[in-house]
mmCIF file of C-alpha atoms in Angstrom:
data_model
loop_
_atom_site.group_PDB
_atom_site.id
_atom_site.type_symbol
_atom_site.label_atom_id
_atom_site.label_comp_id
_atom_site.label_asym_id
_atom_site.label_seq_id
_atom_site.Cartn_x
_atom_site.Cartn_y
_atom_site.Cartn_z
ATOM 1 C CA MET O 6 33.364 170.585 42.061
ATOM 2 C CA GLY O 7 34.998 167.420 42.848
ATOM 3 C CA ARG O 8 32.947 164.108 43.684
ATOM 4 C CA SER O 9 33.912 162.001 46.319
ATOM 5 C CA GLY O 10 36.824 163.440 47.113
ATOM 6 C CA ASP O 11 34.955 166.508 48.610
ATOM 7 C CA LEU O 12 32.635 164.405 50.459
ATOM 8 C CA PRO O 13 32.159 162.875 53.813
ATOM 9 C CA ARG O 14 32.640 158.585 53.135
ATOM 10 C CA GLY O 15 29.701 157.190 52.344
ATOM 11 C CA LEU O 16 27.397 160.090 51.095
ATOM 12 C CA LEU O 17 27.287 159.141 47.976
ATOM 13 C CA GLU O 18 26.258 155.585 48.526
ATOM 14 C CA ARG O 19 23.361 156.806 50.967
ATOM 15 C CA PHE O 20 21.594 159.203 47.916
ATOM 16 C CA ARG O 21 22.569 157.511 45.013
ATOM 17 C CA ALA O 22 20.216 155.242 43.355
ATOM 18 C CA ARG O 23 21.758 152.019 41.913
ATOM 19 C CA GLY O 24 21.899 151.085 38.105
ATOM 20 C CA GLY O 25 19.498 152.064 35.848
ATOM 21 C CA GLN O 26 16.686 149.376 36.950
ATOM 22 C CA TRP O 27 13.869 150.132 39.410
ATOM 23 C CA THR O 28 14.950 148.718 43.001
ATOM 24 C CA ASP O 29 12.894 148.832 46.389
ATOM 25 C CA ASP O 30 16.143 149.993 48.160
ATOM 26 C CA TRP O 31 16.197 153.824 46.330
ATOM 27 C CA PRO O 32 15.961 156.585 48.698
ATOM 28 C CA ASP O 33 12.615 157.782 49.411
ATOM 29 C CA ASP O 34 11.405 159.997 46.473
ATOM 30 C CA SER O 35 7.822 161.686 47.274
ATOM 31 C CA GLY O 36 7.659 165.308 46.669
ATOM 32 C CA CYS O 37 11.166 165.110 44.150
ATOM 33 C CA THR O 38 9.325 166.593 41.272
ATOM 34 C CA VAL O 39 12.406 168.428 40.087
ATOM 35 C CA LEU O 40 14.873 166.419 37.500
ATOM 36 C CA HIS O 41 17.761 167.375 36.398
ATOM 37 C CA VAL O 42 19.280 165.542 33.294
ATOM 38 C CA ASP O 43 23.095 166.088 32.197
ATOM 39 C CA MET O 44 24.928 164.152 29.165
ATOM 40 C CA ASP O 45 27.846 162.456 30.269
ATOM 41 C CA ALA O 46 30.629 164.090 27.990
ATOM 42 C CA PHE O 47 28.622 164.676 25.504
ATOM 43 C CA TYR O 48 30.313 165.622 22.195
ATOM 44 C CA ALA O 49 32.893 163.392 22.768
ATOM 45 C CA SER O 50 30.267 160.388 23.824
ATOM 46 C CA VAL O 51 28.737 161.340 20.286
ATOM 47 C CA GLU O 52 32.054 160.910 18.583
ATOM 48 C CA ILE O 53 32.552 157.764 20.237
ATOM 49 C CA ARG O 54 29.219 156.427 19.298
ATOM 50 C CA SER O 55 30.167 156.643 15.341
ATOM 51 C CA ARG O 56 33.917 155.187 16.460
ATOM 52 C CA PRO O 57 33.489 152.352 18.700
ATOM 53 C CA GLU O 58 37.318 151.537 18.561
ATOM 54 C CA LEU O 59 37.425 154.583 20.459
ATOM 55 C CA ARG O 60 35.923 153.696 23.367
ATOM 56 C CA GLU O 61 38.950 152.723 25.508
ATOM 57 C CA ARG O 62 41.096 155.760 24.298
ATOM 58 C CA PRO O 63 41.363 158.966 25.795
ATOM 59 C CA VAL O 64 38.998 161.239 23.078
ATOM 60 C CA VAL O 65 39.012 165.065 23.120
ATOM 61 C CA VAL O 66 36.799 167.355 20.693
ATOM 62 C CA GLY O 67 37.219 170.748 20.121
ATOM 63 C CA GLY O 68 39.817 173.122 18.017
ATOM 64 C CA THR O 69 42.252 170.955 16.703
ATOM 65 C CA GLY O 70 44.696 174.108 16.276
ATOM 66 C CA GLY O 71 47.018 175.625 18.740
ATOM 67 C CA ARG O 72 44.316 178.411 19.702
ATOM 68 C CA GLY O 73 41.731 176.076 19.594
ATOM 69 C CA VAL O 74 40.048 175.020 22.982
ATOM 70 C CA VAL O 75 38.454 171.977 24.414
ATOM 71 C CA CYS O 76 34.528 171.345 23.846
ATOM 72 C CA SER O 77 34.693 167.936 25.471
ATOM 73 C CA ALA O 78 36.551 165.308 26.997
ATOM 74 C CA ASN O 79 35.962 161.541 27.771
ATOM 75 C CA TYR O 80 36.281 160.586 31.376
ATOM 76 C CA ILE O 81 39.605 158.843 30.561
ATOM 77 C CA ALA O 82 40.966 162.107 29.123
ATOM 78 C CA ARG O 83 39.930 163.612 32.101
ATOM 79 C CA GLY O 84 41.869 161.597 34.281
ATOM 80 C CA TYR O 85 44.747 163.237 32.495
ATOM 81 C CA GLY O 86 43.423 166.323 34.312
ATOM 82 C CA ILE O 87 41.768 167.842 30.728
ATOM 83 C CA ARG O 88 38.889 170.063 30.937
ATOM 84 C CA SER O 89 36.461 171.362 28.637
ATOM 85 C CA ALA O 90 37.648 175.529 27.935
ATOM 86 C CA MET O 91 41.155 174.602 28.049
ATOM 87 C CA PRO O 92 43.500 175.390 25.074
ATOM 88 C CA THR O 93 43.991 172.661 23.184
ATOM 89 C CA ALA O 94 47.705 173.152 23.390
ATOM 90 C CA GLN O 95 47.517 172.392 27.078
ATOM 91 C CA ALA O 96 45.364 169.636 26.253
ATOM 92 C CA ARG O 97 48.085 168.085 23.699
ATOM 93 C CA LYS O 98 50.525 168.686 26.387
ATOM 94 C CA LEU O 99 48.631 166.885 29.248
ATOM 95 C CA CYS O 100 47.990 163.326 26.653
ATOM 96 C CA PRO O 101 49.729 163.962 23.457
ATOM 97 C CA HIS O 102 48.499 160.557 22.919
ATOM 98 C CA ALA O 103 44.646 161.417 23.045
ATOM 99 C CA VAL O 104 42.731 161.341 20.002
ATOM 100 C CA PHE O 105 41.732 164.955 19.280
ATOM 101 C CA LEU O 106 38.629 165.599 16.786
ATOM 102 C CA PRO O 107 36.919 168.806 15.191
ATOM 103 C CA PRO O 108 33.445 169.349 16.799
ATOM 104 C CA ASP O 109 30.414 168.117 14.640
ATOM 105 C CA PHE O 110 27.645 170.392 15.662
ATOM 106 C CA PRO O 111 25.093 169.355 13.421
ATOM 107 C CA ALA O 112 25.473 166.089 14.760
ATOM 108 C CA TYR O 113 25.110 166.941 18.342
ATOM 109 C CA GLN O 114 22.209 168.926 17.795
ATOM 110 C CA GLN O 115 20.488 166.097 16.155
ATOM 111 C CA VAL O 116 20.974 163.404 18.829
ATOM 112 C CA SER O 117 19.918 166.812 21.488
ATOM 113 C CA ALA O 118 16.595 167.420 19.572
ATOM 114 C CA GLY O 119 15.951 163.288 19.917
ATOM 115 C CA MET O 120 16.912 163.340 23.947
ATOM 116 C CA MET O 121 14.783 166.597 24.196
ATOM 117 C CA GLY O 122 11.510 164.406 22.384
ATOM 118 C CA ILE O 123 12.219 162.144 25.105
ATOM 119 C CA PHE O 124 11.878 164.330 27.774
ATOM 120 C CA ARG O 125 8.839 166.213 26.470
ATOM 121 C CA GLU O 126 6.959 162.949 25.867
ATOM 122 C CA LEU O 127 6.695 162.722 29.607
ATOM 123 C CA THR O 128 6.222 166.324 30.538
ATOM 124 C CA PRO O 129 5.842 169.639 28.688
ATOM 125 C CA LEU O 130 7.688 171.158 31.572
ATOM 126 C CA VAL O 131 11.256 170.784 30.134
ATOM 127 C CA GLU O 132 14.029 173.807 30.498
ATOM 128 C CA PRO O 133 16.440 172.834 28.101
ATOM 129 C CA LEU O 134 19.423 174.760 29.616
ATOM 130 C CA SER O 135 22.192 173.916 26.524
ATOM 131 C CA LEU O 136 22.360 170.587 23.738
ATOM 132 C CA ASP O 137 22.822 168.627 26.481
ATOM 133 C CA GLU O 138 21.437 169.633 29.561
ATOM 134 C CA ALA O 139 17.967 170.223 31.049
ATOM 135 C CA PHE O 140 15.609 170.414 34.041
ATOM 136 C CA LEU O 141 12.286 168.576 33.871
ATOM 137 C CA ASP O 142 9.410 169.169 36.274
ATOM 138 C CA VAL O 143 7.290 165.904 36.214
ATOM 139 C CA GLY O 144 5.186 166.840 38.916
ATOM 140 C CA GLY O 145 1.660 166.558 36.812
ATOM 141 C CA ALA O 146 3.513 163.616 34.901
ATOM 142 C CA LEU O 147 3.362 161.387 38.305
ATOM 143 C CA ARG O 148 -0.454 161.130 38.023
ATOM 144 C CA ARG O 149 -0.750 160.922 34.305
ATOM 145 C CA LEU O 150 1.401 158.081 34.043
ATOM 146 C CA ARG O 151 1.503 156.640 37.605
ATOM 147 C CA ARG O 152 5.097 156.235 37.969
ATOM 148 C CA THR O 153 7.526 157.965 40.693
ATOM 149 C CA PRO O 154 10.067 160.389 40.114
ATOM 150 C CA ALA O 155 12.664 157.638 40.121
ATOM 151 C CA GLN O 156 11.110 155.700 38.378
ATOM 152 C CA LEU O 157 10.614 158.197 35.206
ATOM 153 C CA GLY O 158 14.758 158.930 35.658
ATOM 154 C CA ALA O 159 15.584 155.556 35.295
ATOM 155 C CA GLN O 160 12.712 155.415 31.962
ATOM 156 C CA ILE O 161 15.120 158.686 30.786
ATOM 157 C CA ARG O 162 18.553 156.909 30.914
ATOM 158 C CA GLU O 163 17.052 153.917 29.148
ATOM 159 C CA ARG O 164 15.933 155.137 26.560
ATOM 160 C CA VAL O 165 18.329 158.015 25.947
ATOM 161 C CA GLN O 166 21.026 155.343 25.714
ATOM 162 C CA ALA O 167 18.831 152.972 23.997
ATOM 163 C CA GLU O 168 17.779 155.274 21.346
ATOM 164 C CA HIS O 169 20.935 157.602 20.736
ATOM 165 C CA GLY O 170 23.793 155.635 21.978
ATOM 166 C CA VAL O 171 24.741 157.986 24.778
ATOM 167 C CA THR O 172 24.588 157.887 28.397
ATOM 168 C CA CYS O 173 23.198 160.307 30.893
ATOM 169 C CA SER O 174 22.897 161.069 34.854
ATOM 170 C CA VAL O 175 19.755 162.740 36.895
ATOM 171 C CA GLY O 176 19.241 164.329 39.862
ATOM 172 C CA VAL O 177 16.194 163.735 41.189
ATOM 173 C CA ALA O 178 15.130 166.246 43.829
ATOM 174 C CA ALA O 179 12.446 168.811 45.208
ATOM 175 C CA THR O 180 14.509 172.161 43.957
ATOM 176 C CA LYS O 181 16.328 172.770 40.551
ATOM 177 C CA PHE O 182 19.546 173.878 42.976
ATOM 178 C CA VAL O 183 19.738 170.379 44.789
ATOM 179 C CA ALA O 184 18.724 168.056 41.427
ATOM 180 C CA LYS O 185 21.300 169.774 39.361
ATOM 181 C CA LEU O 186 24.037 169.298 41.848
ATOM 182 C CA ALA O 187 23.047 165.658 42.536
ATOM 183 C CA SER O 188 23.427 165.123 38.705
ATOM 184 C CA GLY O 189 27.082 166.452 38.944
ATOM 185 C CA LEU O 190 27.499 164.125 41.541
ATOM 186 C CA CYS O 191 26.519 160.904 40.203
ATOM 187 C CA LYS O 192 28.409 161.273 37.256
ATOM 188 C CA PRO O 193 29.201 159.372 34.806
ATOM 189 C CA ASP O 194 26.105 157.162 34.146
ATOM 190 C CA GLY O 195 24.100 157.379 37.368
ATOM 191 C CA MET O 196 21.210 158.365 38.906
ATOM 192 C CA MET O 197 20.879 160.250 42.784
ATOM 193 C CA VAL O 198 17.857 160.637 44.629
ATOM 194 C CA VAL O 199 17.666 163.536 47.249
ATOM 195 C CA PRO O 200 14.659 162.970 49.612
ATOM 196 C CA ALA O 201 13.006 166.131 50.623
ATOM 197 C CA ALA O 202 13.336 165.649 54.401
ATOM 198 C CA GLU O 203 16.856 165.287 53.793
ATOM 199 C CA ILE O 204 18.048 168.137 51.585
ATOM 200 C CA MET O 205 20.131 169.632 54.939
ATOM 201 C CA ASP O 206 21.923 165.985 55.258
ATOM 202 C CA PHE O 207 22.757 166.095 51.864
ATOM 203 C CA LEU O 208 24.057 169.703 51.653
ATOM 204 C CA SER O 209 25.890 170.279 54.889
ATOM 205 C CA PRO O 210 28.768 168.342 53.970
ATOM 206 C CA LEU O 211 29.393 169.735 50.596
ATOM 207 C CA PRO O 212 32.554 172.344 49.941
ATOM 208 C CA VAL O 213 31.275 175.752 49.510
ATOM 209 C CA SER O 214 32.333 175.864 45.994
ATOM 210 C CA ALA O 215 29.264 173.558 45.768
ATOM 211 C CA LEU O 216 26.646 176.752 46.264
ATOM 212 C CA TRP O 217 25.318 178.184 42.655
ATOM 213 C CA GLY O 218 27.448 181.498 42.479
ATOM 214 C CA VAL O 219 30.637 181.126 44.364
ATOM 215 C CA GLY O 220 33.998 181.329 42.300
ATOM 216 C CA ALA O 221 37.375 181.036 43.352
ATOM 217 C CA ARG O 222 37.208 184.411 44.571
ATOM 218 C CA THR O 223 33.967 183.878 47.204
ATOM 219 C CA ALA O 224 35.485 180.722 47.929
ATOM 220 C CA GLU O 225 38.433 182.347 48.972
ATOM 221 C CA LYS O 226 36.794 184.790 50.836
ATOM 222 C CA LEU O 227 34.488 182.629 52.765
ATOM 223 C CA THR O 228 37.581 179.869 53.846
ATOM 224 C CA GLN O 229 39.224 182.773 54.975
ATOM 225 C CA GLN O 230 36.220 183.540 57.522
ATOM 226 C CA GLY O 231 36.316 179.595 58.572
ATOM 227 C CA LEU O 232 33.375 178.909 56.152
ATOM 228 C CA THR O 233 34.531 175.666 54.546
ATOM 229 C CA ARG O 234 31.471 173.325 53.904
ATOM 230 C CA VAL O 235 27.494 174.609 52.937
ATOM 231 C CA ALA O 236 26.654 173.867 56.758
ATOM 232 C CA ASP O 237 28.644 176.691 57.757
ATOM 233 C CA VAL O 238 27.420 179.093 55.935
ATOM 234 C CA ALA O 239 23.851 177.776 56.676
ATOM 235 C CA ARG O 240 24.757 178.761 60.116
ATOM 236 C CA THR O 241 25.922 181.753 59.573
ATOM 237 C CA PRO O 242 23.929 184.688 61.132
ATOM 238 C CA LEU O 243 22.772 186.832 57.775
ATOM 239 C CA PRO O 244 24.044 190.301 59.076
ATOM 240 C CA ARG O 245 27.559 188.944 58.948
ATOM 241 C CA LEU O 246 27.446 187.636 55.389
ATOM 242 C CA ARG O 247 26.291 190.494 54.504
ATOM 243 C CA ARG O 248 28.897 192.251 55.735
ATOM 244 C CA MET O 249 31.361 189.655 54.149
ATOM 245 C CA LEU O 250 29.587 189.364 50.898
ATOM 246 C CA GLY O 251 27.476 192.325 50.078
ATOM 247 C CA ASN O 252 23.590 192.305 50.263
ATOM 248 C CA ALA O 253 22.592 190.321 47.203
ATOM 249 C CA ALA O 254 25.208 187.565 47.397
ATOM 250 C CA ALA O 255 24.463 186.899 51.199
ATOM 251 C CA GLU O 256 20.774 186.431 50.890
ATOM 252 C CA HIS O 257 20.850 183.920 48.003
ATOM 253 C CA LEU O 258 23.799 181.872 48.970
ATOM 254 C CA PHE O 259 22.331 181.843 52.988
ATOM 255 C CA ALA O 260 18.932 180.724 50.926
ATOM 256 C CA LEU O 261 20.567 177.846 48.844
ATOM 257 C CA ALA O 262 22.712 176.685 51.857
ATOM 258 C CA ASN O 263 19.347 176.313 53.938
ATOM 259 C CA GLY O 264 18.025 174.062 51.101
ATOM 260 C CA ILE O 265 15.500 177.009 49.813
ATOM 261 C CA ASP O 266 15.698 177.731 45.855
ATOM 262 C CA GLY O 267 12.196 178.928 44.684
ATOM 263 C CA ARG O 268 12.856 178.727 41.014
ATOM 264 C CA ARG O 269 10.443 176.988 38.964
ATOM 265 C CA VAL O 270 11.200 175.068 35.618
ATOM 266 C CA VAL O 271 10.481 177.402 33.088
ATOM 267 C CA PRO O 272 9.966 175.637 29.626
ATOM 268 C CA GLU O 273 11.323 176.539 26.427
ATOM 269 C CA VAL O 274 13.221 179.720 27.145
ATOM 270 C CA ALA O 275 13.353 181.639 23.177
ATOM 271 C CA GLU O 276 17.017 181.610 21.906
ATOM 272 C CA LYS O 277 18.018 185.119 21.135
ATOM 273 C CA SER O 278 20.287 184.051 18.388
ATOM 274 C CA ILE O 279 22.251 181.496 16.887
ATOM 275 C CA GLY O 280 25.893 181.477 15.201
ATOM 276 C CA ALA O 281 29.305 179.935 14.685
ATOM 277 C CA GLU O 282 32.602 181.418 14.710
ATOM 278 C CA GLU O 283 36.174 179.765 13.535
ATOM 279 C CA THR O 284 39.866 180.964 15.105
ATOM 280 C CA PHE O 285 42.522 180.900 12.434
ATOM 281 C CA ASP O 286 45.828 179.208 14.070
ATOM 282 C CA VAL O 287 47.329 181.685 11.194
ATOM 283 C CA ASP O 288 46.115 185.436 11.283
ATOM 284 C CA GLN O 289 44.530 185.879 7.606
ATOM 285 C CA THR O 290 44.521 188.815 5.546
ATOM 286 C CA ASP O 291 43.116 186.892 1.935
ATOM 287 C CA ARG O 292 39.539 187.966 1.464
ATOM 288 C CA GLU O 293 39.307 184.845 -0.008
ATOM 289 C CA VAL O 294 40.298 182.747 2.669
ATOM 290 C CA LEU O 295 37.763 184.719 4.957
ATOM 291 C CA ARG O 296 34.538 184.638 2.143
ATOM 292 C CA ARG O 297 34.982 180.587 2.248
ATOM 293 C CA GLU O 298 35.266 180.516 6.194
ATOM 294 C CA LEU O 299 32.011 183.063 5.967
ATOM 295 C CA LEU O 300 30.225 180.483 3.567
ATOM 296 C CA ARG O 301 31.173 177.103 6.373
ATOM 297 C CA LEU O 302 29.806 179.603 8.745
ATOM 298 C CA SER O 303 26.767 180.483 7.306
ATOM 299 C CA GLU O 304 26.138 176.944 6.014
ATOM 300 C CA ARG O 305 25.981 176.063 9.624
ATOM 301 C CA THR O 306 24.247 178.690 11.614
ATOM 302 C CA ALA O 307 21.130 178.380 8.509
ATOM 303 C CA ALA O 308 21.291 174.562 9.268
ATOM 304 C CA SER O 309 20.968 175.397 12.594
ATOM 305 C CA LEU O 310 17.988 177.776 11.914
ATOM 306 C CA ARG O 311 16.192 175.193 9.945
ATOM 307 C CA ALA O 312 16.637 172.578 12.262
ATOM 308 C CA ARG O 313 14.624 174.537 14.756
ATOM 309 C CA ASP O 314 12.402 175.764 12.154
ATOM 310 C CA LEU O 315 13.375 179.475 13.037
ATOM 311 C CA ARG O 316 14.041 182.789 10.805
ATOM 312 C CA ALA O 317 16.366 185.662 11.386
ATOM 313 C CA ARG O 318 15.678 189.447 10.778
ATOM 314 C CA THR O 319 19.394 190.391 11.398
ATOM 315 C CA VAL O 320 22.338 188.553 10.152
ATOM 316 C CA SER O 321 25.642 189.775 11.902
ATOM 317 C CA ILE O 322 29.414 189.528 11.374
ATOM 318 C CA LYS O 323 31.950 188.958 14.431
ATOM 319 C CA VAL O 324 35.721 189.954 13.356
ATOM 320 C CA ARG O 325 39.077 189.941 15.695
ATOM 321 C CA PHE O 326 41.794 191.275 14.140
ATOM 322 C CA ALA O 327 45.542 189.834 15.060
ATOM 323 C CA ASP O 328 46.014 192.606 18.199
ATOM 324 C CA PHE O 329 42.730 190.961 19.660
ATOM 325 C CA THR O 330 40.615 194.368 18.392
ATOM 326 C CA THR O 331 37.055 192.993 17.915
ATOM 327 C CA ILE O 332 34.132 194.340 15.989
ATOM 328 C CA THR O 333 30.646 193.514 14.757
ATOM 329 C CA ARG O 334 28.753 194.575 12.028
ATOM 330 C CA SER O 335 24.938 193.597 10.997
ATOM 331 C CA LYS O 336 22.340 193.936 8.936
ATOM 332 C CA THR O 337 18.383 193.648 9.034
ATOM 333 C CA LEU O 338 16.710 192.092 6.169
ATOM 334 C CA GLN O 339 13.495 193.086 4.477
ATOM 335 C CA VAL O 340 11.945 189.389 5.193
ATOM 336 C CA PRO O 341 13.508 186.844 7.860
ATOM 337 C CA THR O 342 15.591 183.611 6.296
ATOM 338 C CA ASN O 343 17.230 180.856 6.879
ATOM 339 C CA LEU O 344 18.225 179.846 3.626
ATOM 340 C CA SER O 345 22.646 179.289 3.890
ATOM 341 C CA GLN O 346 22.702 181.608 0.765
ATOM 342 C CA GLU O 347 21.005 184.507 2.191
ATOM 343 C CA VAL O 348 23.010 184.116 5.250
ATOM 344 C CA TYR O 349 26.160 183.978 3.362
ATOM 345 C CA ARG O 350 25.279 186.787 1.055
ATOM 346 C CA THR O 351 24.822 189.284 3.703
ATOM 347 C CA ALA O 352 27.724 188.278 5.394
ATOM 348 C CA ALA O 353 30.050 188.712 2.807
ATOM 349 C CA ARG O 354 28.521 191.956 2.139
ATOM 350 C CA LEU O 355 28.974 193.138 5.491
ATOM 351 C CA LEU O 356 32.606 191.807 5.425
ATOM 352 C CA ALA O 357 33.458 193.700 1.782
ATOM 353 C CA GLU O 358 31.827 196.760 2.367
ATOM 354 C CA GLN O 359 32.134 197.342 6.541
ATOM 355 C CA VAL O 360 35.436 195.296 7.612
ATOM 356 C CA PRO O 361 38.639 197.221 7.119
ATOM 357 C CA PRO O 362 41.474 195.144 5.562
ATOM 358 C CA GLY O 363 43.647 193.854 8.394
ATOM 359 C CA ALA O 364 45.464 190.476 9.729
ATOM 360 C CA VAL O 365 42.175 188.232 11.174
ATOM 361 C CA ARG O 366 42.342 185.867 14.122
ATOM 362 C CA LEU O 367 38.566 185.218 14.250
ATOM 363 C CA ILE O 368 35.599 185.355 12.172
ATOM 364 C CA GLY O 369 32.153 184.723 13.194
ATOM 365 C CA VAL O 370 28.284 184.438 11.672
ATOM 366 C CA ARG O 371 25.622 185.229 13.768
ATOM 367 C CA ALA O 372 21.772 185.038 13.120
ATOM 368 C CA GLU O 373 19.420 187.521 15.382
ATOM 369 C CA GLN O 374 15.836 188.476 16.228
ATOM 370 C CA LEU O 375 14.631 185.243 15.632
ATOM 371 C CA GLY O 376 11.503 184.084 15.050
ATOM 372 C CA GLU O 377 9.217 180.658 14.463
ATOM 373 C CA GLY O 378 8.968 180.320 10.801
ATOM 374 C CA ASP O 379 5.327 180.215 9.971
ATOM 375 C CA ALA O 380 4.813 183.291 12.424
ATOM 376 C CA MET O 381 7.314 185.454 10.435
ATOM 377 C CA GLY O 382 5.923 184.948 6.935
ATOM 378 C CA GLU O 383 7.977 184.898 3.631
ATOM 379 C CA GLN O 384 8.421 186.526 0.630
ATOM 380 C CA LEU O 385 6.274 186.268 -2.166
ATOM 381 C CA VAL O 386 8.140 187.677 -5.250
ATOM 382 C CA LEU O 387 7.465 186.751 -8.881
ATOM 383 C CA ASP O 388 10.587 184.514 -9.841
ATOM 384 C CA ALA O 389 12.054 185.208 -6.855
ATOM 385 C CA PRO O 390 15.046 182.434 -6.583
ATOM 386 C CA GLU O 391 14.215 181.817 -2.712
ATOM 387 C CA ARG O 392 12.486 178.998 -3.722
ATOM 388 C CA GLY O 393 15.529 177.162 -5.635
ATOM 389 C CA TRP O 394 17.608 177.880 -2.580
ATOM 390 C CA ARG O 395 14.929 176.223 -0.178
ATOM 391 C CA GLU O 396 15.058 173.113 -1.768
ATOM 392 C CA ALA O 397 18.570 172.630 -2.472
ATOM 393 C CA ASP O 398 18.444 173.583 1.657
ATOM 394 C CA GLU O 399 16.323 171.175 2.316
ATOM 395 C CA ALA O 400 18.037 168.090 0.095
ATOM 396 C CA ALA O 401 21.410 169.118 1.475
ATOM 397 C CA ASP O 402 19.950 168.923 5.214
ATOM 398 C CA LEU O 403 18.140 165.716 4.189
ATOM 399 C CA ALA O 404 21.421 164.022 2.777
ATOM 400 C CA ARG O 405 23.391 165.174 5.594
ATOM 401 C CA THR O 406 21.007 163.226 8.428
ATOM 402 C CA LYS O 407 21.128 160.508 6.348
ATOM 403 C CA PHE O 408 24.927 159.967 5.349
ATOM 404 C CA GLY O 409 26.844 162.990 7.812
ATOM 405 C CA THR O 410 27.425 166.315 7.946
ATOM 406 C CA ALA O 411 30.165 165.970 4.891
ATOM 407 C CA ALA O 412 28.271 164.203 2.688
ATOM 408 C CA ILE O 413 27.290 167.536 0.636
ATOM 409 C CA ARG O 414 28.652 170.561 0.762
ATOM 410 C CA PRO O 415 29.147 173.940 -1.483
ATOM 411 C CA ALA O 416 32.263 173.028 -4.232
ATOM 412 C CA SER O 417 34.021 175.915 -3.073
ATOM 413 C CA LEU O 418 34.612 174.401 0.420
ATOM 414 C CA LEU O 419 36.283 171.356 -1.268
ATOM 415 C CA LYS O 420 39.252 173.549 -1.320
ATOM 416 C CA PRO O 421 41.845 172.966 1.670
ATOM 417 C CA ARG O 422 40.613 174.669 4.570
ATOM 418 C CA PRO O 423 42.843 177.738 6.458
ATOM 419 C CA GLU O 424 45.132 176.864 9.250
ATOM 420 C CA ARG O 425 42.862 176.642 12.400
#
């Protein structure tokens, strides 16, 4: 949804908190126990943090080849029309002089972990939605810390920037839906407080596309019926909405349009799988090239498991051929693992034994059936090489934390990468 261009004049100023410091003229935040914190152009901001010379230039993070897609773009690049999930080739046409960088997911995960740690110091009720955003329920923290929701939001913004060198935007409201809307409307580097008593004043002038679940087709259908603003949906009789959209969608949108959202902040939804994949610029038939890429992806996947203290019972690979036929193959291990070599050996065996020859467009590795390390146990086998590999992985993780993700890698990955 657009920002001020879609809104009546003065709406942002009415609800937006001013700056990062506490001031007495912020809107009333009593009863606003839900915060939505969203990082600003997260991947791009992490990259610029270590490359300050890029601060005034358009920066795009994503697949650097012709088939890649944009993962993140800073606000300068967005001014040229570049958006997440856009093909990199299209982004290059829109802004040929932009700086295009490959993603560094371990670095993003490290900053994300630190950010989530800040949240959990304030409240145990933290619901991560992705690496760069989360809901917080601060109802209990208000009494314990003797601060208002807006003060806690200002504290989060200050600490994230001071400790991690990136900025975030915060929405403060009584419900998850409104808090998420507010954080989006005050980007970048802002905070918006929507008083509980003024939710309808906030929602009514917004376009129907602001309602969660309204995509382009639904928005078009509503507009054709003369419903262009949230207030129009809120005033429409529910039976009419049901005839237009069906029972479930009508009831969902009618509730949101009237400021009703009973969803609670649910802390720590368990991850079901962790993985990584790569799309080649040139279709690959060389199995040695595919094995090297599997090793790279296995390293990344296993490092993510270790960072979360998780182990996987199942390793799977995904292969997409030149004709876009896609297959997945998986193997369940006798003992759960988060070792890079174990993940790679399993993935390489699946490639060799279960994937037919052919030109490959994309290849991926995924760890599934996850559990916490201590809960899943370890294999105890006399003279097993597992301990040596674990020590090697832990040493590599430490080196990458101190010196960057390229500090240490398997020797076979020092060869030139395939076009990607």
